[in-house]
mmCIF file of C-alpha atoms and ligand atoms in Angstrom:
data_model
loop_
_atom_site.group_PDB
_atom_site.id
_atom_site.type_symbol
_atom_site.label_atom_id
_atom_site.label_comp_id
_atom_site.label_asym_id
_atom_site.label_seq_id
_atom_site.Cartn_x
_atom_site.Cartn_y
_atom_site.Cartn_z
ATOM 1 C CA MET A 1 -0.079 0.025 -0.428
ATOM 2 C CA THR A 2 1.135 3.140 -0.895
ATOM 3 C CA THR A 3 0.841 6.199 1.483
ATOM 4 C CA PRO A 4 2.459 9.572 2.268
ATOM 5 C CA GLN A 5 4.782 10.272 4.724
ATOM 6 C CA PRO A 6 2.993 10.267 8.286
ATOM 7 C CA GLY A 7 4.831 13.012 9.874
ATOM 8 C CA ILE A 8 3.724 15.696 7.321
ATOM 9 C CA ALA A 9 0.180 15.663 8.335
ATOM 10 C CA ARG A 10 1.094 15.029 11.908
ATOM 11 C CA PRO A 11 0.369 18.549 14.422
ATOM 12 C CA VAL A 12 4.304 20.249 14.949
ATOM 13 C CA PRO A 13 5.825 18.478 17.655
ATOM 14 C CA ASP A 14 7.725 20.010 20.113
ATOM 15 C CA ALA A 15 11.086 19.391 19.316
ATOM 16 C CA SER A 16 12.711 19.311 15.812
ATOM 17 C CA ARG A 17 16.278 18.646 14.252
ATOM 18 C CA TYR A 18 16.002 20.019 10.641
ATOM 19 C CA LEU A 19 19.274 18.315 8.890
ATOM 20 C CA THR A 20 20.644 18.873 5.247
ATOM 21 C CA PHE A 21 23.038 16.650 2.971
ATOM 22 C CA ARG A 22 25.138 17.373 -0.319
ATOM 23 C CA VAL A 23 26.511 14.600 -1.680
ATOM 24 C CA ASP A 24 30.145 12.908 -0.784
ATOM 25 C CA GLU A 25 30.700 9.646 -3.070
ATOM 26 C CA ARG A 26 28.334 8.709 -5.660
ATOM 27 C CA ALA A 27 28.547 5.796 -6.076
ATOM 28 C CA GLU A 28 27.689 4.814 -2.629
ATOM 29 C CA VAL A 29 24.248 6.855 -2.440
ATOM 30 C CA GLY A 30 22.088 4.289 -3.592
ATOM 31 C CA ALA A 31 22.851 2.498 -0.564
ATOM 32 C CA ALA A 32 22.077 4.593 1.400
ATOM 33 C CA LEU A 33 18.999 6.168 0.515
ATOM 34 C CA ALA A 34 17.862 2.057 0.985
ATOM 35 C CA ALA A 35 19.044 1.727 4.344
ATOM 36 C CA LEU A 36 17.245 5.727 4.640
ATOM 37 C CA ALA A 37 13.712 3.511 3.287
ATOM 38 C CA GLY A 38 13.212 1.806 6.646
ATOM 39 C CA GLU A 39 13.538 5.096 8.579
ATOM 40 C CA VAL A 40 11.257 7.476 7.442
ATOM 41 C CA GLY A 41 7.808 7.929 10.156
ATOM 42 C CA ASP A 42 6.167 9.696 12.557
ATOM 43 C CA ASP A 43 9.494 10.991 13.355
ATOM 44 C CA LEU A 44 11.239 11.472 10.209
ATOM 45 C CA VAL A 45 9.787 12.999 7.041
ATOM 46 C CA VAL A 46 12.974 13.078 4.298
ATOM 47 C CA GLY A 47 13.610 15.306 0.935
ATOM 48 C CA PHE A 48 15.000 15.042 -2.063
ATOM 49 C CA GLY A 49 16.381 17.927 -3.650
ATOM 50 C CA ALA A 50 16.280 17.876 -7.890
ATOM 51 C CA SER A 51 19.669 17.327 -7.980
ATOM 52 C CA LEU A 52 19.657 14.279 -6.021
ATOM 53 C CA VAL A 53 16.801 12.751 -8.253
ATOM 54 C CA ASP A 54 19.001 14.276 -11.410
ATOM 55 C CA ALA A 55 21.843 12.090 -10.267
ATOM 56 C CA HIS A 56 19.793 9.469 -10.855
ATOM 57 C CA GLY A 57 17.676 9.925 -13.577
ATOM 58 C CA GLY A 58 14.391 10.144 -11.610
ATOM 59 C CA GLU A 59 11.739 12.081 -13.504
ATOM 60 C CA VAL A 60 9.550 13.881 -10.475
ATOM 61 C CA PRO A 61 6.932 16.163 -12.773
ATOM 62 C CA GLY A 62 7.321 19.723 -11.216
ATOM 63 C CA LEU A 63 10.326 18.515 -9.211
ATOM 64 C CA ARG A 64 12.766 22.290 -9.673
ATOM 65 C CA GLU A 65 14.966 24.556 -7.351
ATOM 66 C CA LEU A 66 14.140 27.217 -5.866
ATOM 67 C CA PRO A 67 14.275 30.056 -8.517
ATOM 68 C CA ALA A 68 15.804 33.442 -8.212
ATOM 69 C CA LEU A 69 12.530 35.709 -8.477
ATOM 70 C CA PRO A 70 13.191 38.233 -11.048
ATOM 71 C CA GLY A 71 11.562 41.722 -10.052
ATOM 72 C CA ALA A 72 11.784 41.206 -6.247
ATOM 73 C CA LYS A 73 12.439 44.117 -3.951
ATOM 74 C CA VAL A 74 13.819 42.182 -1.790
ATOM 75 C CA ALA A 75 16.794 39.008 -1.792
ATOM 76 C CA VAL A 76 15.202 35.590 -1.258
ATOM 77 C CA PRO A 77 18.138 33.651 -1.442
ATOM 78 C CA THR A 78 18.327 29.777 -2.936
ATOM 79 C CA THR A 79 20.596 26.995 -1.707
ATOM 80 C CA PRO A 80 19.962 23.800 -3.028
ATOM 81 C CA ALA A 81 20.405 20.476 -1.300
ATOM 82 C CA ALA A 82 20.696 16.896 -1.829
ATOM 83 C CA LEU A 83 18.638 15.532 0.881
ATOM 84 C CA TRP A 84 16.748 16.763 4.070
ATOM 85 C CA CYS A 85 15.579 15.384 7.360
ATOM 86 C CA TRP A 86 13.299 16.811 9.119
ATOM 87 C CA LEU A 87 13.656 15.203 12.822
ATOM 88 C CA ARG A 88 10.152 15.321 14.888
ATOM 89 C CA GLY A 89 9.989 14.679 19.045
ATOM 90 C CA VAL A 90 10.130 16.071 22.560
ATOM 91 C CA ASP A 91 13.637 15.258 24.039
ATOM 92 C CA ARG A 92 16.587 17.617 22.351
ATOM 93 C CA GLY A 93 19.285 15.256 23.454
ATOM 94 C CA ALA A 94 16.783 12.108 21.659
ATOM 95 C CA LEU A 95 16.382 14.181 18.584
ATOM 96 C CA LEU A 96 20.767 14.970 19.407
ATOM 97 C CA LEU A 97 21.328 11.120 19.090
ATOM 98 C CA ARG A 98 18.934 10.283 16.198
ATOM 99 C CA GLY A 99 19.754 12.922 13.910
ATOM 100 C CA ARG A 100 23.699 10.983 14.808
ATOM 101 C CA ALA A 101 22.909 7.427 13.567
ATOM 102 C CA ILE A 102 21.096 8.570 10.513
ATOM 103 C CA GLU A 103 24.276 11.200 9.150
ATOM 104 C CA ARG A 104 26.320 7.214 9.842
ATOM 105 C CA LEU A 105 24.212 5.717 8.541
ATOM 106 C CA LEU A 106 24.422 7.865 5.106
ATOM 107 C CA SER A 107 28.318 8.320 5.349
ATOM 108 C CA PRO A 108 29.955 8.296 2.950
ATOM 109 C CA ALA A 109 27.644 8.402 1.150
ATOM 110 C CA PHE A 110 26.295 11.757 2.149
ATOM 111 C CA VAL A 111 27.885 14.733 4.264
ATOM 112 C CA LEU A 112 26.053 16.652 6.793
ATOM 113 C CA ASP A 113 25.607 20.806 5.678
ATOM 114 C CA ASP A 114 23.424 21.877 8.191
ATOM 115 C CA ALA A 115 21.691 20.970 11.542
ATOM 116 C CA THR A 116 18.992 23.728 12.974
ATOM 117 C CA GLU A 117 16.940 22.590 15.928
ATOM 118 C CA GLY A 118 13.365 24.179 16.153
ATOM 119 C CA PHE A 119 11.598 24.166 19.268
ATOM 120 C CA ARG A 120 8.012 24.965 20.745
ATOM 121 C CA HIS A 121 6.833 28.567 21.548
ATOM 122 C CA GLY A 122 3.956 28.357 23.536
ATOM 123 C CA SER A 123 0.384 27.156 21.327
ATOM 124 C CA GLY A 124 1.974 26.994 18.273
ATOM 125 C CA ARG A 125 3.490 30.538 18.418
ATOM 126 C CA ASP A 126 6.256 32.352 16.108
ATOM 127 C CA LEU A 127 9.078 34.697 18.498
ATOM 128 C CA SER A 128 6.864 37.925 17.182
ATOM 129 C CA GLY A 129 4.014 36.013 19.536
ATOM 130 C CA TYR A 130 1.887 35.360 17.027
ATOM 131 C CA GLU A 131 -0.211 32.372 16.425
ATOM 132 C CA ASP A 132 0.619 30.278 13.226
ATOM 133 C CA GLY A 133 -1.068 28.077 11.481
ATOM 134 C CA THR A 134 -4.231 29.016 12.091
ATOM 135 C CA GLU A 135 -5.128 29.219 8.482
ATOM 136 C CA ASN A 136 -3.948 25.475 7.563
ATOM 137 C CA PRO A 137 -6.063 23.480 5.694
ATOM 138 C CA LYS A 138 -7.659 20.213 7.261
ATOM 139 C CA GLY A 139 -9.850 16.684 6.382
ATOM 140 C CA GLU A 140 -9.915 16.574 2.838
ATOM 141 C CA ALA A 141 -8.921 19.950 1.822
ATOM 142 C CA LEU A 142 -5.592 19.008 3.719
ATOM 143 C CA VAL A 143 -5.302 15.715 1.204
ATOM 144 C CA GLU A 144 -6.136 17.761 -1.521
ATOM 145 C CA ALA A 145 -3.397 20.479 -1.108
ATOM 146 C CA THR A 146 -0.337 18.207 0.134
ATOM 147 C CA TYR A 147 0.013 15.299 -2.001
ATOM 148 C CA ALA A 148 0.738 14.805 -5.355
ATOM 149 C CA VAL A 149 -1.309 12.509 -7.549
ATOM 150 C CA GLY A 150 -0.121 10.979 -10.469
ATOM 151 C CA ALA A 151 1.918 8.204 -11.395
ATOM 152 C CA PRO A 152 2.601 5.140 -8.735
ATOM 153 C CA GLY A 153 6.147 6.489 -7.008
ATOM 154 C CA ILE A 154 4.516 10.250 -7.305
ATOM 155 C CA ALA A 155 1.117 9.390 -5.614
ATOM 156 C CA GLY A 156 1.141 10.424 -2.105
ATOM 157 C CA SER A 157 4.173 12.496 -2.584
ATOM 158 C CA SER A 158 4.828 16.342 -1.236
ATOM 159 C CA PHE A 159 6.890 18.743 -2.150
ATOM 160 C CA VAL A 160 8.277 21.111 0.052
ATOM 161 C CA ALA A 161 9.649 24.675 0.465
ATOM 162 C CA VAL A 162 12.023 24.954 3.249
ATOM 163 C CA GLN A 163 13.912 28.634 4.635
ATOM 164 C CA ARG A 164 15.441 29.347 7.671
ATOM 165 C CA TRP A 165 14.076 33.240 8.419
ATOM 166 C CA HIS A 166 16.227 34.770 10.754
ATOM 167 C CA HIS A 167 14.377 37.905 12.830
ATOM 168 C CA ASP A 168 15.347 41.218 14.751
ATOM 169 C CA LEU A 169 13.161 41.327 17.214
ATOM 170 C CA ALA A 170 14.642 43.978 18.385
ATOM 171 C CA ARG A 171 13.476 45.765 15.811
ATOM 172 C CA PHE A 172 10.132 44.675 15.625
ATOM 173 C CA GLY A 173 9.777 45.690 19.204
ATOM 174 C CA ARG A 174 10.429 48.707 18.235
ATOM 175 C CA LEU A 175 6.872 48.887 16.505
ATOM 176 C CA ASP A 176 3.927 50.026 18.568
ATOM 177 C CA PRO A 177 1.359 47.142 19.232
ATOM 178 C CA MET A 178 -0.362 48.005 17.051
ATOM 179 C CA ALA A 179 1.210 48.281 13.999
ATOM 180 C CA GLN A 180 2.736 45.002 14.972
ATOM 181 C CA ASP A 181 -0.593 43.708 14.835
ATOM 182 C CA ARG A 182 -1.154 45.334 11.274
ATOM 183 C CA ALA A 183 2.421 43.863 10.221
ATOM 184 C CA ILE A 184 1.103 40.336 10.260
ATOM 185 C CA GLY A 185 -2.842 41.411 9.931
ATOM 186 C CA ARG A 186 -4.138 39.882 12.901
ATOM 187 C CA ARG A 187 -4.385 41.358 16.477
ATOM 188 C CA ARG A 188 -1.440 39.445 18.596
ATOM 189 C CA ALA A 189 -3.894 38.562 21.564
ATOM 190 C CA ASP A 190 -6.428 37.113 19.963
ATOM 191 C CA ASN A 191 -5.125 36.268 17.038
ATOM 192 C CA VAL A 192 -8.351 37.611 14.872
ATOM 193 C CA GLU A 193 -8.074 39.061 11.623
ATOM 194 C CA LEU A 194 -7.656 42.739 11.102
ATOM 195 C CA GLU A 195 -10.866 44.044 9.207
ATOM 196 C CA ASP A 196 -8.533 47.153 7.968
ATOM 197 C CA ALA A 197 -4.855 45.500 7.103
ATOM 198 C CA PRO A 198 -3.346 47.080 5.108
ATOM 199 C CA PRO A 199 -1.758 45.501 2.259
ATOM 200 C CA SER A 200 1.201 45.246 3.176
ATOM 201 C CA ALA A 201 -0.065 42.535 5.805
ATOM 202 C CA HIS A 202 1.312 38.811 6.062
ATOM 203 C CA VAL A 203 -2.170 37.803 5.855
ATOM 204 C CA LYS A 204 -3.273 40.063 3.035
ATOM 205 C CA ARG A 205 -0.317 38.927 1.106
ATOM 206 C CA THR A 206 -0.725 35.593 1.019
ATOM 207 C CA ALA A 207 -4.536 34.899 1.065
ATOM 208 C CA GLN A 208 -4.864 31.464 0.025
ATOM 209 C CA GLU A 209 -8.230 31.818 -1.462
ATOM 210 C CA SER A 210 -7.077 35.108 -3.433
ATOM 211 C CA PHE A 211 -4.805 33.985 -6.189
ATOM 212 C CA ASP A 212 -6.122 32.275 -9.399
ATOM 213 C CA PRO A 213 -5.614 29.239 -8.576
ATOM 214 C CA GLN A 214 -6.669 29.250 -4.423
ATOM 215 C CA ALA A 215 -3.114 28.750 -3.481
ATOM 216 C CA PHE A 216 -3.035 26.373 -0.207
ATOM 217 C CA VAL A 217 -0.215 24.504 1.416
ATOM 218 C CA LEU A 218 0.332 23.139 4.748
ATOM 219 C CA ARG A 219 2.177 24.802 6.986
ATOM 220 C CA ARG A 220 4.881 23.035 9.611
ATOM 221 C CA SER A 221 6.918 25.968 10.505
ATOM 222 C CA MET A 222 8.807 26.041 13.936
ATOM 223 C CA PRO A 223 10.724 28.937 15.758
ATOM 224 C CA TRP A 224 14.605 28.046 15.725
ATOM 225 C CA SER A 225 17.817 29.669 17.488
ATOM 226 C CA ASP A 226 21.492 28.858 18.427
ATOM 227 C CA GLY A 227 24.198 31.126 17.310
ATOM 228 C CA ARG A 228 23.812 32.100 14.402
ATOM 229 C CA GLY A 229 20.625 34.022 15.734
ATOM 230 C CA HIS A 230 16.801 32.807 15.643
ATOM 231 C CA GLY A 231 13.446 33.610 14.298
ATOM 232 C CA LEU A 232 11.536 31.002 12.603
ATOM 233 C CA VAL A 233 12.184 27.276 10.098
ATOM 234 C CA PHE A 234 8.921 27.793 7.800
ATOM 235 C CA VAL A 235 8.665 24.501 6.697
ATOM 236 C CA ALA A 236 5.297 24.656 4.107
ATOM 237 C CA PHE A 237 4.120 20.859 1.842
ATOM 238 C CA GLY A 238 1.942 20.834 -1.234
ATOM 239 C CA ARG A 239 1.280 19.387 -4.095
ATOM 240 C CA SER A 240 3.574 21.110 -6.384
ATOM 241 C CA PHE A 241 5.528 24.212 -5.884
ATOM 242 C CA ASP A 242 2.888 26.223 -7.243
ATOM 243 C CA ALA A 243 1.036 27.626 -3.887
ATOM 244 C CA PHE A 244 4.263 28.625 -2.414
ATOM 245 C CA GLU A 245 5.374 30.768 -4.982
ATOM 246 C CA ALA A 246 2.703 32.352 -6.522
ATOM 247 C CA GLN A 247 2.519 33.195 -2.589
ATOM 248 C CA LEU A 248 6.521 33.820 -2.297
ATOM 249 C CA ARG A 249 6.027 35.694 -5.131
ATOM 250 C CA ARG A 250 3.648 38.748 -4.136
ATOM 251 C CA MET A 251 5.269 38.754 -0.559
ATOM 252 C CA VAL A 252 8.347 40.154 -2.160
ATOM 253 C CA GLY A 253 6.153 42.960 -4.961
ATOM 254 C CA ILE A 254 6.446 41.288 -7.771
ATOM 255 C CA GLU A 255 2.563 41.223 -8.797
ATOM 256 C CA ASP A 256 1.931 44.861 -7.226
ATOM 257 C CA GLY A 257 4.861 46.521 -5.831
ATOM 258 C CA ILE A 258 3.993 46.230 -2.633
ATOM 259 C CA VAL A 259 6.615 44.200 -0.480
ATOM 260 C CA ASP A 260 5.513 41.954 2.780
ATOM 261 C CA ALA A 261 5.442 43.969 6.422
ATOM 262 C CA LEU A 262 7.552 40.394 7.492
ATOM 263 C CA PHE A 263 10.379 42.299 5.879
ATOM 264 C CA ASP A 264 10.589 44.835 7.933
ATOM 265 C CA PHE A 265 11.839 42.552 10.842
ATOM 266 C CA THR A 266 12.572 38.979 9.014
ATOM 267 C CA ARG A 267 14.759 37.594 6.462
ATOM 268 C CA PRO A 268 15.573 34.510 4.664
ATOM 269 C CA ALA A 269 18.945 33.337 4.631
ATOM 270 C CA THR A 270 18.333 30.253 3.397
ATOM 271 C CA GLY A 271 15.610 28.576 0.447
ATOM 272 C CA SER A 272 15.100 24.517 -0.857
ATOM 273 C CA PHE A 273 12.579 23.053 -2.691
ATOM 274 C CA PHE A 274 12.782 18.974 -2.205
ATOM 275 C CA TRP A 275 10.431 15.867 -2.876
ATOM 276 C CA CYS A 276 8.754 14.239 -0.692
ATOM 277 C CA PRO A 277 8.429 10.321 -1.753
ATOM 278 C CA PRO A 278 5.619 8.859 -0.274
ATOM 279 C CA LEU A 279 5.871 5.308 2.170
ATOM 280 C CA ARG A 280 5.125 2.061 0.415
ATOM 281 C CA ASP A 281 4.734 -0.798 3.148
ATOM 282 C CA GLY A 282 5.617 1.259 5.626
ATOM 283 C CA ARG A 283 9.166 2.209 3.360
ATOM 284 C CA LEU A 284 10.258 5.221 1.001
ATOM 285 C CA ASP A 285 8.921 4.262 -2.359
ATOM 286 C CA LEU A 286 11.838 4.798 -4.043
ATOM 287 C CA ARG A 287 10.897 3.209 -7.730
ATOM 288 C CA VAL A 288 10.929 6.181 -9.693
ATOM 289 C CA LEU A 289 15.105 6.705 -9.151
ATOM 290 C CA GLY A 290 14.995 2.753 -10.156
ATOM 291 C CA LEU A 291 15.704 1.902 -5.889
HETATM 292 C C1 LIG B 301 9.694 34.711 9.090
HETATM 293 C C2 LIG B 301 8.341 34.216 8.361
HETATM 294 C C3 LIG B 301 6.924 33.699 8.597
HETATM 295 C C4 LIG B 301 6.366 33.924 9.722
HETATM 296 C C5 LIG B 301 7.338 34.854 11.260
HETATM 297 C C6 LIG B 301 4.743 34.470 9.178
HETATM 298 C C7 LIG B 301 4.024 33.551 10.481
HETATM 299 C C8 LIG B 301 2.580 33.917 9.940
HETATM 300 C C9 LIG B 301 1.039 34.363 11.044
HETATM 301 C C10 LIG B 301 1.126 34.209 12.252
HETATM 302 C C11 LIG B 301 0.119 34.024 9.514
HETATM 303 C C12 LIG B 301 -1.691 33.917 10.361
HETATM 304 C C13 LIG B 301 -1.816 32.713 11.248
HETATM 305 C C14 LIG B 301 -1.560 31.401 10.202
HETATM 306 O O1 LIG B 301 -3.353 31.379 9.390
HETATM 307 O O2 LIG B 301 -0.941 30.953 10.442
HETATM 308 C C15 LIG B 301 0.744 33.679 8.608
HETATM 309 C C16 LIG B 301 0.341 33.531 7.824
HETATM 310 C C17 LIG B 301 0.251 33.015 6.904
HETATM 311 N N1 LIG B 301 1.036 33.012 5.778
HETATM 312 FE FE1 LIG B 301 3.115 33.267 6.871
HETATM 313 N N2 LIG B 301 4.764 33.169 8.506
HETATM 314 C C18 LIG B 301 6.060 33.851 7.754
HETATM 315 C C19 LIG B 301 6.918 33.638 6.137
HETATM 316 C C20 LIG B 301 5.728 32.367 5.417
HETATM 317 C C21 LIG B 301 5.889 32.478 4.099
HETATM 318 C C22 LIG B 301 7.484 32.498 3.597
HETATM 319 C C23 LIG B 301 5.146 32.116 3.485
HETATM 320 C C24 LIG B 301 4.883 31.698 1.983
HETATM 321 C C25 LIG B 301 5.340 32.140 0.812
HETATM 322 C C26 LIG B 301 3.487 32.020 4.187
HETATM 323 C C27 LIG B 301 2.763 31.762 4.152
HETATM 324 C C28 LIG B 301 1.111 31.920 4.910
HETATM 325 C C29 LIG B 301 -0.102 32.096 4.634
HETATM 326 C C30 LIG B 301 -0.637 31.555 3.363
HETATM 327 C C31 LIG B 301 -0.541 31.854 5.298
HETATM 328 C C32 LIG B 301 -2.203 31.806 5.625
HETATM 329 C C33 LIG B 301 -2.671 33.611 5.321
HETATM 330 C C34 LIG B 301 -4.293 33.251 4.908
HETATM 331 O O3 LIG B 301 -4.346 31.885 4.137
HETATM 332 O O4 LIG B 301 -5.154 33.130 5.902
HETATM 333 N N3 LIG B 301 4.204 32.724 5.410
HETATM 334 N N4 LIG B 301 1.794 33.624 8.215
#
């Protein structure tokens, strides 16, 4: 039986560890992915970059790298990676040790490029204090928005956009509370949407029904923090990358010159696209890679 990776639709966990890898020994990649195939479950979601799929002669319609965005009024970096592992759990120590075990399993084919720890803040808030994830699709709408349809090996897979945003909370803190609410377009106190939010408000920029076609994604973002700073690991799953890209294009002012007010206090430092294969009988279904 083919199913999506179960960790995608699960609620955001208490703690996460996000690992990105590059390929080191190409000849070993097949064996490493075959070993990884049995590890995926509620506590591990994995995604493959376009470079990895291409190198194996795989055909995944719609898989690409996050493109450069001509006409963008703010910088949105593209930082491709071969492999993404999202470890989900409760205990940071357990996640670190699981991450090390996965590193060993993937060696020498893959080398770790980055590890970033995510954590839950209160009831699922961004570090700015705003509730994140409210307008996520649920039930049938979640299935429709999140999982690809297509040939065996593609059906039930998902496409994920991942960006590590760095917040300047001091800058955000200098705005008065009403200006902060207007930047997001919701009231921090009760999460109610502001009727008179300006067009630059984040939820006005990204209102999913306002796109043609409608642009729904499943967001599973979490705050992060380490020596490099702090912010949000933005994670959005979709049946393709199109909905995410449509939202991002509007956020950066390509449509109407108006930049999302989020950019007043936060910037993405990374941006990568990955394809999350489905499971077949409980293991990653790697048939599109010929594995
Ligand atoms: C640091 C970066 C970001 C922060 C702090 C942030 C925060 C938020 C918050 C607080 C909400 C309102 C509650 C909710 O519905 O979840 C929201 C909504 C939303 N955000 Fe973001 N977000 C960020 C980046 C992005 C990016 C990069 C995208 C897509 C390109 C995006 C897409 C959306 C969408 C689709 C909604 C729901 C809009 C609707 O249909 O009402 N967000 N975000």
